[in-house]
PDB file of C-alpha atoms in Angstrom:
ATOM      1  CA  ASP A   1     113.210 109.252  81.278  1.00 86.00           C
ATOM      2  CA  SER A   2     111.838 111.819  83.751  1.00 89.00           C
ATOM      3  CA  GLY A   3     110.257 114.031  81.095  1.00 94.00           C
ATOM      4  CA  VAL A   4     112.455 116.974  82.127  1.00 97.00           C
ATOM      5  CA  THR A   5     114.868 118.157  79.456  1.00 97.00           C
ATOM      6  CA  GLN A   6     117.969 120.263  79.884  1.00 98.00           C
ATOM      7  CA  THR A   7     120.239 121.847  77.313  1.00 98.00           C
ATOM      8  CA  PRO A   8     123.081 121.856  76.703  1.00 98.00           C
ATOM      9  CA  LYS A   9     124.457 118.610  78.109  1.00 97.00           C
ATOM     10  CA  HIS A  10     127.986 119.936  78.353  1.00 97.00           C
ATOM     11  CA  LEU A  11     129.362 123.442  78.396  1.00 97.00           C
ATOM     12  CA  ILE A  12     132.997 124.513  78.504  1.00 98.00           C
ATOM     13  CA  THR A  13     133.754 128.174  78.919  1.00 98.00           C
ATOM     14  CA  ALA A  14     136.354 130.536  80.319  1.00 98.00           C
ATOM     15  CA  THR A  15     136.439 132.496  83.547  1.00 98.00           C
ATOM     16  CA  GLY A  16     134.595 135.794  83.376  1.00 98.00           C
ATOM     17  CA  GLN A  17     132.130 134.580  80.760  1.00 98.00           C
ATOM     18  CA  ARG A  18     128.349 134.274  80.961  1.00 98.00           C
ATOM     19  CA  VAL A  19     126.268 131.208  80.096  1.00 98.00           C
ATOM     20  CA  THR A  20     122.597 130.301  79.982  1.00 98.00           C
ATOM     21  CA  LEU A  21     121.257 126.889  80.905  1.00 98.00           C
ATOM     22  CA  ARG A  22     117.815 125.886  79.741  1.00 98.00           C
ATOM     23  CA  CYS A  23     115.217 123.582  81.254  1.00 98.00           C
ATOM     24  CA  SER A  24     111.853 122.332  80.060  1.00 98.00           C
ATOM     25  CA  PRO A  25     109.712 120.824  82.836  1.00 97.00           C
ATOM     26  CA  ARG A  26     107.506 117.769  82.615  1.00 95.00           C
ATOM     27  CA  SER A  27     104.263 118.389  80.843  1.00 94.00           C
ATOM     28  CA  GLY A  28     101.803 119.891  83.315  1.00 91.00           C
ATOM     29  CA  ASP A  29     104.337 120.714  86.033  1.00 93.00           C
ATOM     30  CA  LEU A  30     104.250 124.321  87.184  1.00 93.00           C
ATOM     31  CA  SER A  31     107.261 124.301  89.518  1.00 93.00           C
ATOM     32  CA  VAL A  32     110.863 124.357  88.377  1.00 95.00           C
ATOM     33  CA  TYR A  33     113.853 123.996  90.680  1.00 95.00           C
ATOM     34  CA  TRP A  34     117.524 124.567  89.992  1.00 97.00           C
ATOM     35  CA  TYR A  35     120.345 122.764  91.771  1.00 96.00           C
ATOM     36  CA  GLN A  36     124.122 122.823  91.662  1.00 97.00           C
ATOM     37  CA  GLN A  37     126.067 119.631  92.392  1.00 95.00           C
ATOM     38  CA  SER A  38     129.792 119.682  93.038  1.00 92.00           C
ATOM     39  CA  LEU A  39     132.125 117.267  94.786  1.00 85.00           C
ATOM     40  CA  ASP A  40     132.893 119.585  97.691  1.00 83.00           C
ATOM     41  CA  GLN A  41     129.485 121.208  98.220  1.00 83.00           C
ATOM     42  CA  GLY A  42     127.204 118.312  97.344  1.00 87.00           C
ATOM     43  CA  LEU A  43     123.755 119.069  95.916  1.00 91.00           C
ATOM     44  CA  GLN A  44     122.753 122.660  96.642  1.00 93.00           C
ATOM     45  CA  PHE A  45     119.277 124.070  96.072  1.00 93.00           C
ATOM     46  CA  LEU A  46     119.503 127.332  94.164  1.00 96.00           C
ATOM     47  CA  ILE A  47     116.003 128.577  93.401  1.00 95.00           C
ATOM     48  CA  GLN A  48     112.407 127.547  92.735  1.00 93.00           C
ATOM     49  CA  TYR A  49     109.894 129.092  90.352  1.00 94.00           C
ATOM     50  CA  TYR A  50     106.196 128.366  90.322  1.00 92.00           C
ATOM     51  CA  ASN A  51     104.078 129.383  87.355  1.00 93.00           C
ATOM     52  CA  GLY A  52     106.449 132.188  86.434  1.00 94.00           C
ATOM     53  CA  GLU A  53     106.986 133.579  89.924  1.00 94.00           C
ATOM     54  CA  GLU A  54     109.971 133.071  92.208  1.00 93.00           C
ATOM     55  CA  ARG A  55     108.771 130.849  95.063  1.00 90.00           C
ATOM     56  CA  ALA A  56     111.829 129.954  97.134  1.00 90.00           C
ATOM     57  CA  LYS A  57     115.458 130.913  97.165  1.00 91.00           C
ATOM     58  CA  GLY A  58     118.374 128.822  98.318  1.00 90.00           C
ATOM     59  CA  ASN A  59     122.112 129.260  98.032  1.00 85.00           C
ATOM     60  CA  ILE A  60     122.061 131.176  94.792  1.00 93.00           C
ATOM     61  CA  LEU A  61     124.901 133.604  94.214  1.00 95.00           C
ATOM     62  CA  GLU A  62     124.200 137.177  93.118  1.00 96.00           C
ATOM     63  CA  ARG A  63     126.090 136.417  89.882  1.00 97.00           C
ATOM     64  CA  PHE A  64     123.403 133.825  89.090  1.00 98.00           C
ATOM     65  CA  SER A  65     119.844 134.571  88.084  1.00 97.00           C
ATOM     66  CA  ALA A  66     116.922 132.571  86.794  1.00 98.00           C
ATOM     67  CA  GLN A  67     113.517 133.073  85.292  1.00 97.00           C
ATOM     68  CA  GLN A  68     110.531 131.022  84.237  1.00 97.00           C
ATOM     69  CA  PHE A  69     108.752 131.960  81.047  1.00 97.00           C
ATOM     70  CA  PRO A  70     105.009 131.845  80.214  1.00 96.00           C
ATOM     71  CA  ASP A  71     105.471 128.474  78.485  1.00 96.00           C
ATOM     72  CA  LEU A  72     106.959 127.293  81.831  1.00 96.00           C
ATOM     73  CA  HIS A  73     110.448 126.612  80.566  1.00 97.00           C
ATOM     74  CA  SER A  74     113.178 128.098  82.712  1.00 98.00           C
ATOM     75  CA  GLU A  75     116.623 129.505  82.211  1.00 98.00           C
ATOM     76  CA  LEU A  76     119.491 129.800  84.653  1.00 98.00           C
ATOM     77  CA  ASN A  77     121.975 132.543  83.849  1.00 98.00           C
ATOM     78  CA  LEU A  78     125.473 132.337  85.279  1.00 98.00           C
ATOM     79  CA  SER A  79     127.714 135.362  84.850  1.00 98.00           C
ATOM     80  CA  SER A  80     131.280 136.403  85.719  1.00 98.00           C
ATOM     81  CA  LEU A  81     132.081 132.726  85.879  1.00 98.00           C
ATOM     82  CA  GLU A  82     134.761 131.473  88.240  1.00 97.00           C
ATOM     83  CA  LEU A  83     136.612 128.161  88.345  1.00 97.00           C
ATOM     84  CA  GLY A  84     134.557 127.187  91.378  1.00 95.00           C
ATOM     85  CA  ASP A  85     131.351 127.381  89.353  1.00 97.00           C
ATOM     86  CA  SER A  86     132.352 124.193  87.540  1.00 97.00           C
ATOM     87  CA  ALA A  87     129.665 121.701  88.500  1.00 97.00           C
ATOM     88  CA  LEU A  88     126.659 119.727  87.379  1.00 97.00           C
ATOM     89  CA  TYR A  89     123.545 121.877  87.206  1.00 98.00           C
ATOM     90  CA  PHE A  90     120.229 120.106  87.529  1.00 97.00           C
ATOM     91  CA  CYS A  91     116.755 121.282  86.872  1.00 97.00           C
ATOM     92  CA  ALA A  92     113.798 119.513  88.441  1.00 96.00           C
ATOM     93  CA  SER A  93     110.068 119.974  88.163  1.00 95.00           C
ATOM     94  CA  SER A  94     107.005 119.130  90.177  1.00 92.00           C
ATOM     95  CA  GLY A  95     103.310 119.803  90.058  1.00 84.00           C
ATOM     96  CA  GLY A  96     103.057 121.545  93.417  1.00 68.00           C
ATOM     97  CA  GLY A  97     103.701 125.131  94.431  1.00 63.00           C
ATOM     98  CA  GLN A  98     104.147 125.739  98.129  1.00 66.00           C
ATOM     99  CA  GLY A  99     106.531 123.282  99.740  1.00 70.00           C
ATOM    100  CA  PHE A 100     108.846 120.656  98.344  1.00 78.00           C
ATOM    101  CA  PHE A 101     107.353 117.418  97.129  1.00 81.00           C
ATOM    102  CA  GLU A 102     108.227 114.705  94.644  1.00 89.00           C
ATOM    103  CA  GLN A 103     110.545 116.230  92.085  1.00 92.00           C
ATOM    104  CA  TYR A 104     111.520 114.931  88.654  1.00 94.00           C
ATOM    105  CA  PHE A 105     115.103 115.679  87.733  1.00 96.00           C
ATOM    106  CA  GLY A 106     116.541 116.358  84.319  1.00 97.00           C
ATOM    107  CA  PRO A 107     119.799 114.780  83.120  1.00 96.00           C
ATOM    108  CA  GLY A 108     121.829 117.858  84.047  1.00 97.00           C
ATOM    109  CA  THR A 109     124.224 120.259  82.360  1.00 98.00           C
ATOM    110  CA  ARG A 110     127.899 119.749  83.104  1.00 97.00           C
ATOM    111  CA  LEU A 111     129.616 123.134  83.219  1.00 98.00           C
ATOM    112  CA  THR A 112     133.378 123.350  83.071  1.00 98.00           C
ATOM    113  CA  VAL A 113     134.999 126.725  83.614  1.00 98.00           C
ATOM    114  CA  THR A 114     138.641 126.932  82.519  1.00 97.00           C
TER     115      THR A 114
ATOM    116  CA  SER B   1     122.889 124.395 109.871  1.00 40.00           C
ATOM    117  CA  GLN B   2     123.228 121.350 107.675  1.00 46.00           C
ATOM    118  CA  GLN B   3     120.146 119.176 107.362  1.00 59.00           C
ATOM    119  CA  GLY B   4     120.097 115.637 106.071  1.00 66.00           C
ATOM    120  CA  GLU B   5     123.427 114.037 106.911  1.00 79.00           C
ATOM    121  CA  GLU B   6     123.569 110.471 105.616  1.00 82.00           C
ATOM    122  CA  ASP B   7     125.386 107.637 107.283  1.00 85.00           C
ATOM    123  CA  PRO B   8     127.384 105.676 106.256  1.00 91.00           C
ATOM    124  CA  GLN B   9     129.169 107.605 103.516  1.00 91.00           C
ATOM    125  CA  ALA B  10     129.752 104.370 101.609  1.00 94.00           C
ATOM    126  CA  LEU B  11     128.401 100.847 101.880  1.00 95.00           C
ATOM    127  CA  SER B  12     129.300  97.628 100.049  1.00 96.00           C
ATOM    128  CA  ILE B  13     127.148  94.534 100.425  1.00 96.00           C
ATOM    129  CA  GLN B  14     126.585  91.242  98.640  1.00 97.00           C
ATOM    130  CA  GLU B  15     123.733  90.936  96.192  1.00 97.00           C
ATOM    131  CA  GLY B  16     120.666  89.632  97.983  1.00 97.00           C
ATOM    132  CA  GLU B  17     121.535  91.211 101.328  1.00 97.00           C
ATOM    133  CA  ASN B  18     119.649  94.118 102.856  1.00 97.00           C
ATOM    134  CA  ALA B  19     121.088  97.629 102.844  1.00 97.00           C
ATOM    135  CA  THR B  20     120.326 100.209 105.505  1.00 97.00           C
ATOM    136  CA  MET B  21     121.163 103.891 105.239  1.00 96.00           C
ATOM    137  CA  ASN B  22     120.512 106.535 107.843  1.00 96.00           C
ATOM    138  CA  CYS B  23     119.814 110.230 107.679  1.00 94.00           C
ATOM    139  CA  SER B  24     119.936 112.745 110.522  1.00 94.00           C
ATOM    140  CA  TYR B  25     118.729 116.302 110.482  1.00 91.00           C
ATOM    141  CA  LYS B  26     118.750 119.249 112.854  1.00 88.00           C
ATOM    142  CA  THR B  27     115.474 121.185 112.739  1.00 87.00           C
ATOM    143  CA  SER B  28     111.791 120.277 112.605  1.00 88.00           C
ATOM    144  CA  ILE B  29     110.690 119.308 109.125  1.00 89.00           C
ATOM    145  CA  ASN B  30     107.563 119.194 106.994  1.00 89.00           C
ATOM    146  CA  ASN B  31     108.616 116.061 105.166  1.00 91.00           C
ATOM    147  CA  LEU B  32     111.669 113.976 104.316  1.00 94.00           C
ATOM    148  CA  GLN B  33     112.420 112.488 100.932  1.00 95.00           C
ATOM    149  CA  TRP B  34     114.846 109.889  99.650  1.00 96.00           C
ATOM    150  CA  TYR B  35     116.358 110.059  96.173  1.00 96.00           C
ATOM    151  CA  ARG B  36     118.659 107.789  94.188  1.00 97.00           C
ATOM    152  CA  GLN B  37     121.334 108.960  91.781  1.00 96.00           C
ATOM    153  CA  ASN B  38     123.205 106.786  89.349  1.00 94.00           C
ATOM    154  CA  SER B  39     126.661 108.114  88.583  1.00 88.00           C
ATOM    155  CA  GLY B  40     126.504 111.567  87.008  1.00 82.00           C
ATOM    156  CA  ARG B  41     122.806 111.343  86.207  1.00 90.00           C
ATOM    157  CA  GLY B  42     119.699 113.077  87.477  1.00 92.00           C
ATOM    158  CA  LEU B  43     118.178 112.115  90.806  1.00 95.00           C
ATOM    159  CA  VAL B  44     115.209 109.802  90.942  1.00 96.00           C
ATOM    160  CA  HIS B  45     112.592 110.237  93.632  1.00 96.00           C
ATOM    161  CA  LEU B  46     112.109 107.116  95.755  1.00 97.00           C
ATOM    162  CA  ILE B  47     109.798 107.965  98.600  1.00 96.00           C
ATOM    163  CA  LEU B  48     108.435 110.873 100.646  1.00 94.00           C
ATOM    164  CA  ILE B  49     107.497 110.545 104.294  1.00 95.00           C
ATOM    165  CA  ARG B  50     105.628 113.284 106.092  1.00 93.00           C
ATOM    166  CA  SER B  51     106.535 114.461 109.572  1.00 93.00           C
ATOM    167  CA  ASN B  52     103.397 112.839 111.035  1.00 94.00           C
ATOM    168  CA  GLU B  53     104.210 109.436 109.518  1.00 96.00           C
ATOM    169  CA  ARG B  54     106.471 106.841 111.106  1.00 97.00           C
ATOM    170  CA  GLU B  55     106.954 104.261 108.387  1.00 98.00           C
ATOM    171  CA  LYS B  56     106.362 103.927 104.675  1.00 97.00           C
ATOM    172  CA  HIS B  57     106.860 101.134 102.182  1.00 96.00           C
ATOM    173  CA  SER B  58     107.339 101.092  98.438  1.00 96.00           C
ATOM    174  CA  GLY B  59     108.250  97.774  96.841  1.00 97.00           C
ATOM    175  CA  ARG B  60     111.588  96.670  98.324  1.00 97.00           C
ATOM    176  CA  LEU B  61     112.018 100.020 100.085  1.00 98.00           C
ATOM    177  CA  ARG B  62     111.096 100.733 103.665  1.00 98.00           C
ATOM    178  CA  VAL B  63     111.546 104.174 105.189  1.00 98.00           C
ATOM    179  CA  THR B  64     111.178 105.033 108.850  1.00 98.00           C
ATOM    180  CA  LEU B  65     111.080 108.438 110.447  1.00 97.00           C
ATOM    181  CA  ASP B  66     111.761 109.225 114.091  1.00 96.00           C
ATOM    182  CA  THR B  67     111.066 112.912 114.640  1.00 95.00           C
ATOM    183  CA  SER B  68     112.082 112.716 118.310  1.00 95.00           C
ATOM    184  CA  LYS B  69     115.578 111.649 117.233  1.00 95.00           C
ATOM    185  CA  LYS B  70     115.456 113.717 114.034  1.00 94.00           C
ATOM    186  CA  SER B  71     116.481 110.721 112.000  1.00 95.00           C
ATOM    187  CA  SER B  72     115.287 108.528 109.167  1.00 96.00           C
ATOM    188  CA  SER B  73     116.412 105.236 107.727  1.00 97.00           C
ATOM    189  CA  LEU B  74     116.086 103.720 104.276  1.00 97.00           C
ATOM    190  CA  LEU B  75     116.088  99.942 104.038  1.00 98.00           C
ATOM    191  CA  ILE B  76     116.501  98.220 100.681  1.00 98.00           C
ATOM    192  CA  THR B  77     115.678  94.545 100.938  1.00 98.00           C
ATOM    193  CA  ALA B  78     117.041  91.759  98.716  1.00 97.00           C
ATOM    194  CA  SER B  79     119.501  94.088  97.013  1.00 97.00           C
ATOM    195  CA  ARG B  80     120.268  93.814  93.311  1.00 97.00           C
ATOM    196  CA  ALA B  81     123.180  94.994  91.172  1.00 96.00           C
ATOM    197  CA  ALA B  82     120.899  97.710  89.770  1.00 95.00           C
ATOM    198  CA  ASP B  83     120.610  99.215  93.261  1.00 97.00           C
ATOM    199  CA  THR B  84     124.231 100.365  93.020  1.00 97.00           C
ATOM    200  CA  ALA B  85     123.910 104.149  93.253  1.00 97.00           C
ATOM    201  CA  SER B  86     124.147 107.089  95.626  1.00 96.00           C
ATOM    202  CA  TYR B  87     121.209 107.678  97.944  1.00 96.00           C
ATOM    203  CA  PHE B  88     120.290 111.096  99.300  1.00 95.00           C
ATOM    204  CA  CYS B  89     117.842 112.277 101.874  1.00 95.00           C
ATOM    205  CA  ALA B  90     116.295 115.711 101.520  1.00 94.00           C
ATOM    206  CA  THR B  91     114.453 117.787 104.080  1.00 92.00           C
ATOM    207  CA  ASP B  92     112.567 121.042 104.124  1.00 85.00           C
ATOM    208  CA  ALA B  93     112.448 122.912 107.410  1.00 77.00           C
ATOM    209  CA  LYS B  94     109.093 123.568 109.025  1.00 72.00           C
ATOM    210  CA  GLN B  95     110.170 127.053 110.064  1.00 69.00           C
ATOM    211  CA  GLY B  96     112.779 129.447 108.894  1.00 65.00           C
ATOM    212  CA  GLU B  97     114.155 129.516 105.384  1.00 68.00           C
ATOM    213  CA  ASP B  98     111.926 128.092 102.683  1.00 72.00           C
ATOM    214  CA  LYS B  99     114.316 125.723 100.960  1.00 81.00           C
ATOM    215  CA  ILE B 100     115.151 122.067 100.555  1.00 86.00           C
ATOM    216  CA  ILE B 101     118.448 120.648 101.753  1.00 88.00           C
ATOM    217  CA  PHE B 102     120.081 117.493 100.473  1.00 90.00           C
ATOM    218  CA  GLY B 103     122.636 115.500 102.404  1.00 90.00           C
ATOM    219  CA  LYS B 104     125.918 114.417 100.877  1.00 89.00           C
ATOM    220  CA  GLY B 105     124.626 110.933 100.225  1.00 92.00           C
ATOM    221  CA  THR B 106     125.488 107.302 100.833  1.00 94.00           C
ATOM    222  CA  ARG B 107     127.291 105.491  98.018  1.00 95.00           C
ATOM    223  CA  LEU B 108     125.909 101.969  97.845  1.00 97.00           C
ATOM    224  CA  HIS B 109     127.782  99.278  95.959  1.00 97.00           C
ATOM    225  CA  ILE B 110     126.194  95.878  95.430  1.00 97.00           C
ATOM    226  CA  LEU B 111     128.754  93.129  94.938  1.00 95.00           C
ATOM    227  CA  PRO B 112     127.864  90.215  92.605  1.00 90.00           C
TER     228      PRO B 112
END
């Protein structure tokens, strides 16, 4: 158990809809990262937040947005969903801010868009 | 450009043998990390090696880094059934975009 929790575990929704994925980092970690894992694209870094502020941005689509709240939990919002958005979405946390160091991954949310 | 390309894509070995996986990348890096993923689950951090380090050990794991060849290798000695998993390398570029890039991974299967 990494100490990172993600909800929900599974999500099935239709194209055009909007969903919110939630992540609680390990106790004491200030950085939260979001990743998308699909068979064709592999594991893609989406975005990093550190202590409530956006720190680094990866391959995140404009239809996706994220935020980190004062209690350090984070949410990833996916809107206007397309079939290609079906994937595993992971959240990870670490203690550091600048740079990418040892990250602790949550169990993931499996999103299926039909 | 794609960083962190693992080789081979898949590897099957007998239990007790050593497993070697390689990772190549394209630009200068700050550090390189290796992660393990059991099917459909979250990644587990194995080891981080900084760009000024050449070799690092952790238990049965040995990682080498050759910055002149822009490559790294992960050696798992005396493999066990529980080592069956996918292994990913991840790099963050020293210059340019501030992001981490994972390779597509090596699927390791340990045969009993």
